[in-house]
């Protein structure tokens, strides 16, 4: 609802805008971190976390630590361990009586692909989920159980849409251009296919896709990168970089959410490992509902091998039945796939392998892998397939190609299908994710994406910062490039069951003092799912070229019986803390320019609006993190009005000149009346 003439200063408890403390520091800024478990948050916690990061090692001579995950992944669990709210509400989709369900049967997922020779499983898992969502929106009914899908038939998986995994993987390790130039994640040395071997997570896909950087089609960027020789070795590059610059994405991802995993993992800081700590049966039901609503789900887990064609030892994977149940307390998370179905009655006996026990019960997810299949090779080679396979006989690659060719549950012809079964009770499942996209084929919902948050976190799930209060907020200030209508904004929910207060504020041309602006739109929304959301505004806002406007958000959730707010800002490890031990061959950077982002935080005495530069200089958290922009995007459509405007006014109305003019006129009238009386 639009309110004219009410300043945001009045709304925000009357606090002075953009006035950091003149002396001292902002201290904790309300961010909660009890690293030393003494029941409080103070500078000591941040000093100890800094030392933890400085000495963090993904791998040692004795073996892997923290499942060989980069430091931010472990920091996420350390900071958010007590805030990991499990999703309490599912979807209004009844799957209780659906014992089997398979997306390939009804053509709502795409066929098997092959990531060989790169470590790009995460890109394949993401594109599989995105392709499935597009198919569901075009040919199915999102959220409606299809009875035809209750019988397994792997022959109906679709060839299209076919989106480019290569482009997605390449751009993840590319730095931004434009106003945020230099921001992003890059490889330290570009040789030896480095950017295609580093891996990734659902969270990195989220940040890339929601910025509308792709996806492109396989036709535009096939999984056969260009190669050039230099001193660094073989460098694999995009084939069409100039065309990619102006290419229209095949879709706009407008929602990217994270679901509960059936396996509950927690960090054991003393042993430097992730530990399985329980099973969440409700998570299985929510995953089923989400699969019906969104399509294929992304999933990270501990695979028997980490690359296609490698020989597994069968410790936790039954190759006779193509079924995995990993029951270890701790394991290395090394692979990402997509879930395309389920079977409640899949026998638990089929999971028995060399070193595991039987799972507690029946039931399995149908998993689509990216390690090849018979159909994959046949579709590429046709009747020449046998000749191609014979070319590898007697070579060191013979066993590798045979494993990829025969991988997976036998299809109706007895050939390797590329799919396998994963027990509901597997201990290694983590980072279950789903997305929702706007297809380019029928025109996009929005023309422009105003944004600054282009950095990528290298973590299994997004690192989020809880505070000890319910007033912390963040805001991004944008300038309209044309005559447009602001129709939606993004909100990031750091955990399940959040609530967000959103305000759009029109600003004057002279400064960024929110108190001089006018609230043009405001609303409150509930966000039951953790992750990235697009919120359509109840009241669209008309923007004129050059108009400056802010999107201000407060995101809160329940914790221990009270509401707490989240500091939704980009944050990466400080540059001096980034090492090959804790980040591998990566370099992370954030760029936040003056006037882009502000945060409303507690400085120990009260709440103040402050800028990113001050946060990076005066908060305890700056010992570990470098802050960037707010996780806020603004979506607009071009406007070509042919009738009267029906949206909120483009600029805030300044009533002061009107008041002065009215006073002058009133004074003149009074003066004339008195003069006229004296003359009579």
XYZ file of C-alpha atoms in Angstrom:
680
model
C 0.000 0.000 0.000
C 1.383 3.396 -0.996
C 1.900 6.048 1.678
C 2.847 9.564 0.641
C 4.820 11.958 2.775
C 5.917 9.445 5.459
C 9.692 9.365 5.839
C 11.507 6.116 6.401
C 13.211 7.708 9.399
C 9.847 7.842 11.148
C 9.185 4.241 10.256
C 12.559 3.021 11.513
C 12.125 4.101 15.114
C 13.076 7.669 14.312
C 16.784 6.803 14.021
C 19.144 9.162 12.209
C 19.873 7.957 8.714
C 23.404 7.123 7.541
C 25.026 8.354 10.746
C 27.556 5.809 12.040
C 29.044 6.342 15.479
C 31.519 9.176 15.520
C 33.868 7.352 17.877
C 34.691 3.723 18.520
C 33.495 0.790 16.438
C 30.206 -0.845 15.589
C 31.418 -3.956 17.437
C 29.418 -7.107 16.731
C 26.782 -5.201 14.694
C 24.351 -7.580 16.357
C 25.730 -10.584 14.449
C 25.478 -13.707 16.594
C 28.539 -15.942 16.846
C 29.312 -18.031 19.926
C 32.349 -19.801 18.520
C 33.916 -20.524 21.907
C 30.572 -21.679 23.376
C 30.693 -19.383 26.395
C 27.104 -18.254 25.932
C 27.908 -14.778 24.565
C 29.028 -13.071 21.363
C 32.063 -10.809 21.634
C 35.313 -9.964 19.912
C 36.943 -13.135 21.260
C 34.576 -15.282 19.189
C 35.593 -13.521 15.992
C 39.280 -13.726 16.880
C 38.966 -17.458 17.445
C 37.015 -17.934 14.210
C 39.716 -15.978 12.380
C 42.371 -18.329 13.756
C 40.213 -21.339 12.838
C 39.997 -20.094 9.243
C 43.680 -19.172 9.096
C 44.737 -22.702 10.054
C 41.921 -24.516 8.223
C 43.041 -27.265 5.878
C 40.805 -29.079 3.419
C 43.315 -31.882 3.213
C 46.336 -33.063 5.177
C 48.856 -35.863 4.884
C 46.581 -37.902 7.134
C 43.593 -37.462 4.853
C 40.657 -35.169 4.218
C 39.112 -32.828 6.754
C 35.524 -31.564 6.866
C 34.728 -33.787 3.883
C 37.337 -31.818 1.910
C 35.033 -28.836 1.709
C 36.299 -25.271 1.416
C 36.348 -23.204 4.612
C 33.118 -21.241 3.916
C 31.147 -24.495 3.832
C 32.260 -25.350 7.350
C 31.863 -21.767 8.601
C 28.261 -21.928 7.408
C 27.551 -24.926 9.625
C 29.510 -23.428 12.522
C 27.607 -20.127 12.466
C 24.220 -21.483 11.474
C 24.259 -24.792 13.350
C 21.850 -23.575 16.019
C 19.748 -21.685 13.472
C 19.144 -24.527 11.046
C 15.370 -24.321 11.185
C 13.832 -27.373 9.573
C 11.047 -26.566 7.136
C 7.785 -26.944 9.060
C 5.275 -26.657 6.258
C 5.238 -28.660 3.069
C 3.146 -28.061 -0.017
C -0.550 -28.590 -0.572
C 0.218 -31.736 -2.546
C -0.937 -35.136 -1.323
C 1.706 -37.754 -2.077
C 0.915 -40.038 0.875
C -0.769 -42.586 -1.346
C 1.780 -42.365 -4.183
C 4.293 -45.148 -3.539
C 6.112 -44.697 -6.871
C 6.619 -41.652 -9.080
C 8.980 -41.098 -12.015
C 9.449 -37.922 -14.053
C 11.145 -39.732 -17.012
C 8.031 -41.875 -17.522
C 5.924 -38.848 -18.455
C 8.648 -36.906 -20.274
C 9.202 -34.354 -17.492
C 12.970 -34.795 -17.321
C 15.734 -34.827 -19.902
C 17.976 -37.735 -20.847
C 21.327 -38.829 -19.479
C 24.402 -36.745 -20.324
C 28.110 -37.274 -19.673
C 30.320 -34.822 -17.789
C 33.527 -36.610 -18.836
C 36.319 -35.495 -18.666
C 35.613 -32.624 -16.250
C 34.531 -32.160 -12.638
C 31.317 -30.412 -13.659
C 28.753 -32.680 -12.002
C 27.238 -29.667 -10.206
C 26.533 -27.926 -13.533
C 24.882 -31.087 -14.897
C 22.787 -31.496 -11.753
C 21.656 -27.879 -11.979
C 20.834 -27.945 -15.697
C 18.926 -31.209 -15.230
C 16.757 -29.550 -12.592
C 16.244 -26.437 -14.717
C 15.369 -28.430 -17.851
C 12.878 -30.487 -15.853
C 11.216 -27.363 -14.467
C 10.824 -25.949 -17.981
C 9.308 -29.227 -19.193
C 6.931 -29.316 -16.240
C 5.699 -25.792 -16.895
C 5.278 -26.448 -20.626
C 3.884 -29.991 -20.678
C 2.739 -30.779 -17.157
C 0.872 -29.297 -14.238
C 3.190 -28.061 -11.479
C 1.965 -29.309 -8.123
C -0.429 -31.898 -9.566
C 0.338 -35.623 -9.243
C 0.259 -37.314 -12.652
C -1.058 -40.898 -12.281
C 0.786 -41.892 -15.465
C 4.099 -41.274 -13.667
C 3.510 -44.043 -11.135
C 5.160 -46.727 -13.268
C 8.853 -46.734 -14.211
C 9.675 -46.202 -17.888
C 13.046 -44.620 -18.622
C 12.557 -44.483 -22.382
C 10.486 -41.280 -22.410
C 13.106 -38.837 -21.145
C 13.314 -35.841 -23.477
C 16.238 -34.637 -25.566
C 15.204 -30.990 -25.203
C 15.508 -28.496 -23.704
C 19.253 -29.011 -23.746
C 21.070 -26.330 -21.763
C 24.799 -25.707 -21.723
C 26.595 -27.150 -18.717
C 29.897 -25.922 -20.129
C 28.815 -22.271 -20.148
C 27.417 -22.554 -16.632
C 30.628 -24.081 -15.264
C 32.865 -21.629 -17.133
C 31.013 -18.521 -16.000
C 30.996 -19.621 -12.366
C 34.722 -18.938 -12.247
C 34.642 -15.722 -14.243
C 34.763 -12.242 -12.747
C 31.996 -9.706 -13.261
C 32.059 -6.799 -15.674
C 30.285 -3.457 -15.531
C 29.667 -1.608 -12.263
C 30.838 -4.571 -10.143
C 33.905 -5.276 -12.293
C 36.316 -7.633 -10.575
C 33.715 -9.276 -8.344
C 33.361 -13.028 -8.339
C 35.466 -16.182 -8.046
C 38.442 -16.885 -10.250
C 41.059 -19.612 -10.525
C 44.601 -18.872 -9.410
C 46.154 -20.548 -12.447
C 44.115 -20.982 -15.614
C 45.993 -23.969 -17.060
C 45.098 -27.668 -16.993
C 41.355 -27.135 -17.351
C 41.322 -25.564 -13.888
C 37.935 -23.870 -13.953
C 36.250 -27.068 -15.163
C 37.818 -29.194 -12.437
C 37.085 -27.135 -9.330
C 33.536 -28.337 -8.800
C 30.652 -26.362 -7.377
C 27.435 -26.455 -5.400
C 23.774 -25.587 -5.719
C 24.525 -22.274 -3.984
C 26.972 -21.235 -6.711
C 24.376 -22.111 -9.341
C 21.835 -20.026 -7.449
C 23.968 -16.903 -7.507
C 24.882 -17.313 -11.167
C 21.418 -18.095 -12.532
C 19.456 -15.565 -10.481
C 21.750 -12.863 -11.867
C 20.449 -13.914 -15.329
C 23.933 -15.003 -16.385
C 22.672 -17.848 -18.534
C 21.532 -20.440 -19.054
C 22.490 -20.720 -22.710
C 21.565 -23.582 -24.990
C 23.833 -26.519 -25.774
C 23.768 -25.400 -29.394
C 25.300 -22.070 -28.379
C 27.972 -23.595 -26.130
C 28.384 -27.353 -26.692
C 30.182 -29.536 -24.166
C 33.246 -29.531 -26.384
C 35.221 -26.440 -25.390
C 37.756 -24.795 -27.630
C 41.357 -25.604 -26.765
C 44.514 -23.528 -26.996
C 48.102 -24.360 -26.006
C 50.134 -21.988 -23.889
C 52.733 -22.153 -21.168
C 50.046 -23.062 -18.643
C 49.070 -26.206 -20.510
C 45.760 -26.947 -22.170
C 43.252 -24.137 -21.645
C 39.651 -24.887 -22.421
C 37.608 -21.900 -23.516
C 34.127 -21.037 -24.715
C 33.531 -21.419 -28.428
C 31.310 -18.370 -28.852
C 32.423 -15.769 -26.287
C 31.455 -12.774 -28.444
C 28.006 -14.186 -29.195
C 27.579 -15.094 -25.531
C 27.974 -11.441 -24.563
C 24.689 -10.538 -26.259
C 22.903 -13.876 -26.074
C 19.449 -13.908 -24.510
C 19.263 -16.506 -21.719
C 17.007 -19.476 -22.404
C 15.307 -18.815 -19.066
C 15.272 -16.462 -16.097
C 15.555 -18.287 -12.781
C 13.254 -16.456 -10.354
C 13.226 -18.928 -7.459
C 15.940 -21.153 -6.010
C 15.128 -22.892 -2.743
C 16.747 -25.395 -0.377
C 14.838 -28.213 1.268
C 15.553 -30.273 4.341
C 17.776 -33.261 3.701
C 16.783 -36.595 5.228
C 20.356 -36.819 6.525
C 21.131 -34.309 9.277
C 24.839 -33.400 9.185
C 26.678 -31.338 11.789
C 30.320 -30.212 12.115
C 32.543 -31.802 14.740
C 35.200 -29.124 15.239
C 37.390 -31.308 17.443
C 37.630 -34.122 14.889
C 37.433 -31.744 11.900
C 34.694 -33.745 10.184
C 31.001 -33.546 9.326
C 29.040 -36.042 11.395
C 25.719 -37.697 10.559
C 23.453 -37.000 13.518
C 20.027 -38.282 12.535
C 17.305 -39.008 9.979
C 14.407 -36.692 9.083
C 11.499 -38.724 7.698
C 9.448 -35.570 7.090
C 12.155 -34.342 4.715
C 11.469 -37.294 2.406
C 7.809 -36.274 2.134
C 8.689 -32.637 1.417
C 11.163 -33.741 -1.260
C 8.449 -35.793 -2.968
C 6.050 -32.847 -2.890
C 8.733 -30.503 -4.212
C 9.523 -32.891 -7.068
C 5.856 -32.786 -8.131
C 5.798 -28.985 -7.784
C 9.179 -27.997 -9.273
C 10.519 -31.002 -11.191
C 13.894 -32.701 -10.696
C 15.714 -31.841 -7.456
C 19.421 -31.102 -7.057
C 21.328 -33.150 -4.482
C 24.912 -33.420 -3.198
C 26.144 -36.644 -1.598
C 29.137 -38.977 -1.176
C 29.495 -41.033 -4.350
C 31.345 -44.338 -4.652
C 33.611 -42.649 -7.193
C 34.013 -38.984 -8.043
C 34.398 -39.156 -11.835
C 32.690 -40.994 -14.716
C 34.354 -44.202 -15.769
C 36.267 -44.702 -12.533
C 36.169 -48.064 -10.820
C 34.228 -48.052 -7.548
C 35.154 -50.386 -4.718
C 31.562 -51.286 -3.873
C 31.943 -50.509 -0.179
C 28.567 -48.764 0.012
C 27.278 -49.210 -3.521
C 25.686 -52.451 -4.708
C 26.643 -52.642 -8.393
C 24.438 -55.678 -9.008
C 21.372 -53.594 -8.164
C 22.813 -50.119 -8.838
C 21.824 -49.056 -5.335
C 23.665 -46.965 -2.724
C 23.337 -46.811 1.044
C 26.241 -45.075 2.789
C 25.867 -45.589 6.534
C 29.167 -44.091 7.674
C 29.184 -41.497 10.424
C 31.454 -39.252 8.347
C 32.289 -39.203 4.662
C 33.613 -37.041 1.816
C 30.943 -35.150 -0.136
C 32.124 -35.377 -3.721
C 29.259 -35.414 -6.220
C 26.056 -33.634 -7.297
C 23.158 -35.217 -9.183
C 19.422 -34.773 -9.702
C 16.535 -36.735 -8.204
C 13.841 -37.639 -10.749
C 11.600 -40.057 -8.877
C 10.969 -42.272 -5.869
C 9.905 -45.788 -4.886
C 8.689 -46.346 -1.310
C 8.787 -50.130 -1.762
C 12.303 -50.486 -3.119
C 13.687 -53.370 -0.987
C 16.245 -52.453 1.642
C 17.994 -55.779 0.952
C 19.099 -54.459 -2.457
C 21.428 -51.974 -0.770
C 23.734 -54.489 0.909
C 27.313 -53.835 -0.176
C 30.796 -54.706 1.067
C 30.974 -52.532 4.168
C 27.467 -51.305 5.017
C 24.597 -52.668 7.031
C 21.046 -52.757 5.712
C 19.148 -49.444 5.916
C 16.387 -49.212 8.575
C 13.649 -49.504 5.975
C 12.635 -49.810 2.327
C 12.512 -46.850 -0.032
C 14.757 -45.078 -2.518
C 15.037 -42.069 -4.757
C 15.622 -42.556 -8.479
C 18.767 -40.568 -9.283
C 19.816 -39.261 -12.686
C 23.604 -39.272 -12.945
C 25.896 -37.536 -15.438
C 28.270 -40.401 -16.127
C 26.932 -41.608 -19.463
C 24.689 -44.499 -20.560
C 24.138 -46.740 -23.553
C 21.626 -44.312 -25.046
C 23.994 -41.393 -24.551
C 26.717 -43.058 -26.614
C 24.289 -44.469 -29.172
C 22.641 -41.080 -29.750
C 26.045 -39.561 -30.411
C 27.420 -42.337 -32.640
C 24.418 -44.194 -34.073
C 25.257 -47.409 -35.888
C 28.955 -46.561 -35.596
C 28.812 -47.184 -31.851
C 30.356 -50.667 -32.030
C 33.172 -49.383 -34.235
C 33.830 -46.546 -31.818
C 33.988 -48.937 -28.875
C 36.371 -51.212 -30.783
C 38.709 -48.259 -31.297
C 39.380 -48.234 -27.564
C 40.076 -51.971 -27.219
C 43.516 -52.648 -25.884
C 43.995 -49.050 -24.738
C 44.152 -47.703 -21.193
C 40.807 -46.032 -21.838
C 38.970 -49.293 -22.653
C 37.701 -49.974 -19.130
C 36.739 -46.340 -18.621
C 34.581 -46.186 -21.745
C 33.005 -49.558 -20.942
C 31.989 -48.374 -17.463
C 30.357 -45.230 -18.856
C 28.682 -47.207 -21.641
C 27.238 -49.761 -19.195
C 26.519 -47.444 -16.253
C 23.210 -47.610 -14.423
C 20.047 -49.614 -13.844
C 19.387 -51.848 -16.885
C 16.722 -50.408 -19.159
C 14.039 -52.471 -20.904
C 16.677 -53.702 -23.391
C 19.187 -54.584 -20.711
C 21.455 -51.639 -21.429
C 22.945 -49.281 -18.840
C 20.425 -46.488 -18.331
C 22.574 -43.959 -16.415
C 20.239 -43.986 -13.354
C 20.705 -45.511 -9.886
C 18.821 -45.924 -6.596
C 19.719 -43.933 -3.469
C 18.285 -45.055 -0.127
C 16.075 -42.611 1.758
C 18.348 -43.374 4.726
C 21.714 -42.624 3.075
C 23.850 -40.648 5.553
C 25.587 -38.421 3.028
C 22.705 -36.509 1.427
C 22.986 -32.724 1.728
C 21.979 -29.542 -0.085
C 18.658 -30.619 -1.604
C 17.558 -27.798 -3.913
C 14.842 -26.906 -6.422
C 14.251 -23.988 -8.739
C 11.577 -22.269 -10.765
C 12.229 -20.530 -14.071
C 10.575 -18.141 -16.494
C 10.851 -19.539 -20.041
C 12.045 -17.264 -22.842
C 9.765 -18.935 -25.399
C 6.654 -16.999 -24.360
C 8.400 -13.784 -23.315
C 9.950 -12.990 -19.961
C 7.986 -11.579 -17.037
C 10.596 -8.847 -16.500
C 12.829 -6.840 -18.823
C 15.496 -5.634 -16.389
C 17.293 -6.986 -13.339
C 18.808 -4.252 -11.149
C 21.440 -5.911 -8.965
C 24.865 -5.638 -7.343
C 25.207 -9.044 -5.630
C 27.288 -10.999 -8.147
C 29.809 -12.643 -5.797
C 29.743 -16.413 -5.413
C 30.026 -18.249 -2.165
C 31.983 -21.452 -2.209
C 29.859 -23.432 0.197
C 27.480 -26.374 0.107
C 24.794 -23.924 1.169
C 24.720 -20.141 1.500
C 26.571 -18.714 4.518
C 24.074 -16.547 6.411
C 24.520 -14.140 9.313
C 21.931 -14.179 12.144
C 21.654 -11.230 14.542
C 20.522 -10.943 18.142
C 17.655 -8.557 17.313
C 14.632 -8.213 15.026
C 15.380 -4.773 13.552
C 18.455 -5.364 11.347
C 17.744 -4.519 7.697
C 19.557 -3.960 4.431
C 18.898 -1.724 1.427
C 20.173 -1.324 -2.117
C 19.918 2.002 -3.981
C 19.371 1.864 -7.747
C 18.965 4.405 -10.551
C 16.315 3.772 -13.212
C 17.765 3.570 -16.713
C 14.510 4.289 -18.522
C 10.781 4.724 -18.102
C 9.997 1.464 -16.350
C 7.635 -0.143 -13.906
C 9.078 -1.808 -10.820
C 7.007 -4.955 -10.465
C 8.985 -7.303 -8.216
C 11.989 -7.587 -5.939
C 14.072 -10.488 -4.687
C 14.277 -11.637 -1.085
C 16.729 -14.171 0.326
C 15.415 -16.302 3.196
C 18.477 -17.614 5.099
C 16.445 -20.412 6.625
C 12.990 -21.918 6.388
C 9.956 -20.164 7.879
C 11.048 -16.529 7.404
C 9.045 -13.335 7.125
C 10.152 -10.321 5.086
C 9.168 -6.667 5.296
C 9.769 -4.890 1.980
C 9.753 -1.163 1.225
C 10.392 0.717 -2.000
C 11.559 4.264 -1.315
C 11.746 7.095 -3.818
C 14.855 9.228 -3.274
C 15.676 12.796 -4.240
C 18.375 13.434 -6.810
C 20.715 15.183 -4.397
C 21.571 12.544 -1.806
C 21.020 9.073 -0.385
C 19.385 10.209 2.827
C 16.422 7.857 3.138
C 14.669 10.411 5.322
C 14.207 12.666 2.304
C 12.428 9.905 0.392
C 8.886 8.653 0.197
C 7.644 5.122 0.675
C 6.148 4.192 -2.691
C 5.319 0.578 -1.878
C 5.493 -1.705 1.133
C 4.345 -5.194 2.016
C 5.082 -8.164 4.244
C 5.431 -11.725 2.944
C 5.874 -15.159 4.520
C 8.627 -17.372 3.096
C 8.276 -20.997 4.250
C 11.175 -22.166 2.050
C 14.829 -21.347 2.576
C 16.442 -19.654 -0.410
C 16.000 -17.074 -3.157
C 12.494 -15.738 -3.842
C 10.953 -13.265 -6.290
C 8.190 -11.260 -4.600
C 5.666 -9.533 -6.880
C 4.769 -6.101 -5.531
C 1.137 -5.468 -4.644
C 1.632 -1.907 -5.889
C 3.893 -1.525 -8.939
C 6.010 1.639 -8.960
C 6.482 3.844 -12.020
C 10.108 4.904 -12.500
C 11.326 7.745 -14.678
C 14.803 7.817 -16.294
C 17.413 8.821 -13.749
C 15.143 8.330 -10.745
C 16.922 6.960 -7.700
C 15.064 4.469 -5.557
C 15.900 2.121 -2.700
C 14.635 -1.359 -1.930
C 14.793 -1.852 1.829
C 14.206 -5.257 3.441
C 14.019 -6.809 6.892
C 14.088 -10.622 7.001
C 13.224 -12.282 10.311
C 12.654 -15.787 11.636
C 11.845 -17.488 14.929
C 14.709 -18.633 17.154
C 14.285 -19.999 20.668
C 10.856 -18.436 21.004
C 11.689 -14.956 19.713
C 12.203 -13.214 16.380
C 15.683 -12.521 15.052
C 16.691 -10.644 11.893
C 19.352 -11.624 9.356
C 22.116 -9.475 7.880
C 21.636 -10.305 4.199
C 24.895 -8.992 2.764
C 27.489 -10.573 0.503
C 30.451 -11.675 2.580
C 33.595 -13.566 1.658
C 36.765 -14.459 3.525
C 39.085 -11.486 3.829
C 41.733 -11.616 1.124
C 44.576 -12.191 3.600
C 42.735 -15.249 4.954
C 42.262 -16.865 1.549
C 44.790 -19.665 1.062
C 45.113 -22.774 -1.051
C 44.646 -24.774 2.163
C 41.198 -23.365 2.921
C 39.926 -22.405 -0.567
C 41.914 -24.524 -2.982
C 42.884 -22.909 -6.268
C 40.380 -20.068 -5.909
C 40.383 -16.336 -5.310
C 37.207 -14.575 -4.122
C 36.426 -10.876 -4.377
C 33.480 -8.586 -3.636
C 32.979 -5.091 -5.028
C 30.637 -2.619 -3.346
C 30.766 0.921 -4.670
C 29.831 3.985 -2.579
C 26.117 4.724 -2.542
C 24.963 1.211 -3.469
C 24.234 -0.609 -0.200
C 23.359 0.297 3.395
C 22.657 -1.723 6.533
C 20.622 -0.857 9.615
C 22.548 -2.452 12.489
C 22.971 -2.190 16.253
C 26.212 -0.556 17.357
C 25.905 -1.349 21.054
C 24.067 1.879 21.901
C 21.290 1.833 19.345
C 20.465 1.281 15.701
C 22.262 3.173 12.950
C 22.216 3.111 9.167
C 25.737 2.570 7.890
C 27.469 1.862 4.608
C 29.536 -1.151 3.578
C 32.847 0.673 3.929
C 32.084 1.373 7.596
C 31.050 -2.234 8.228
C 34.327 -3.441 6.739
C 36.237 -1.024 8.942
C 34.393 -1.037 12.266
C 32.777 -4.434 12.904
C 34.280 -7.418 14.691
C 33.052 -9.641 11.858
C 35.422 -7.774 9.524
C 38.264 -9.737 11.130
C 36.968 -12.715 9.131
C 34.670 -11.377 6.395
C 34.731 -8.659 3.789
C 31.202 -7.403 3.218
C 29.681 -6.542 -0.144
C 26.238 -5.584 -1.376
C 22.815 -6.590 -0.122
C 21.098 -9.697 -1.508
C 18.401 -7.576 -3.127
C 17.434 -7.361 -6.799
C 14.774 -5.204 -8.437
C 12.820 -6.381 -11.489
C 11.282 -3.896 -13.908
C 9.394 -3.802 -17.201
C 9.650 -1.167 -19.894
C 6.668 1.199 -19.984
C 5.041 2.661 -23.079
C 1.923 4.342 -21.717
C -1.059 4.876 -23.975
C -3.512 5.845 -21.237
C -3.555 7.361 -17.768
C -0.914 6.219 -15.274
C -2.215 3.751 -12.682
C 1.012 3.106 -10.813
C 2.625 4.918 -7.919
C 4.127 8.342 -8.770
C 7.563 8.291 -10.339
C 9.081 10.826 -7.954
C 8.354 11.631 -4.338
C 6.249 14.762 -4.013
C 8.046 17.623 -2.250
C 5.312 19.616 -0.505
C 7.598 22.279 0.998
C 7.434 24.664 -2.015
C 3.642 24.287 -2.024
C 3.474 25.106 1.670
C 5.679 28.204 1.177
C 3.606 29.342 -1.803
C 0.401 28.849 0.168
C 1.778 30.891 3.056
C 2.865 33.683 0.698
C -0.577 33.763 -0.908
C -2.324 33.691 2.470
C -0.089 36.470 3.774
C -0.775 38.580 0.713
C -4.528 38.130 1.145
C -4.372 39.094 4.830
C -2.217 42.110 4.012
C -4.647 43.287 1.335
C -7.619 42.823 3.663
C -5.972 44.875 6.413
C -4.880 47.556 3.953
C -8.329 47.705 2.429
C -9.928 48.054 5.896
C -7.576 50.887 6.869
C -8.414 52.760 3.672
C -12.148 52.670 4.353
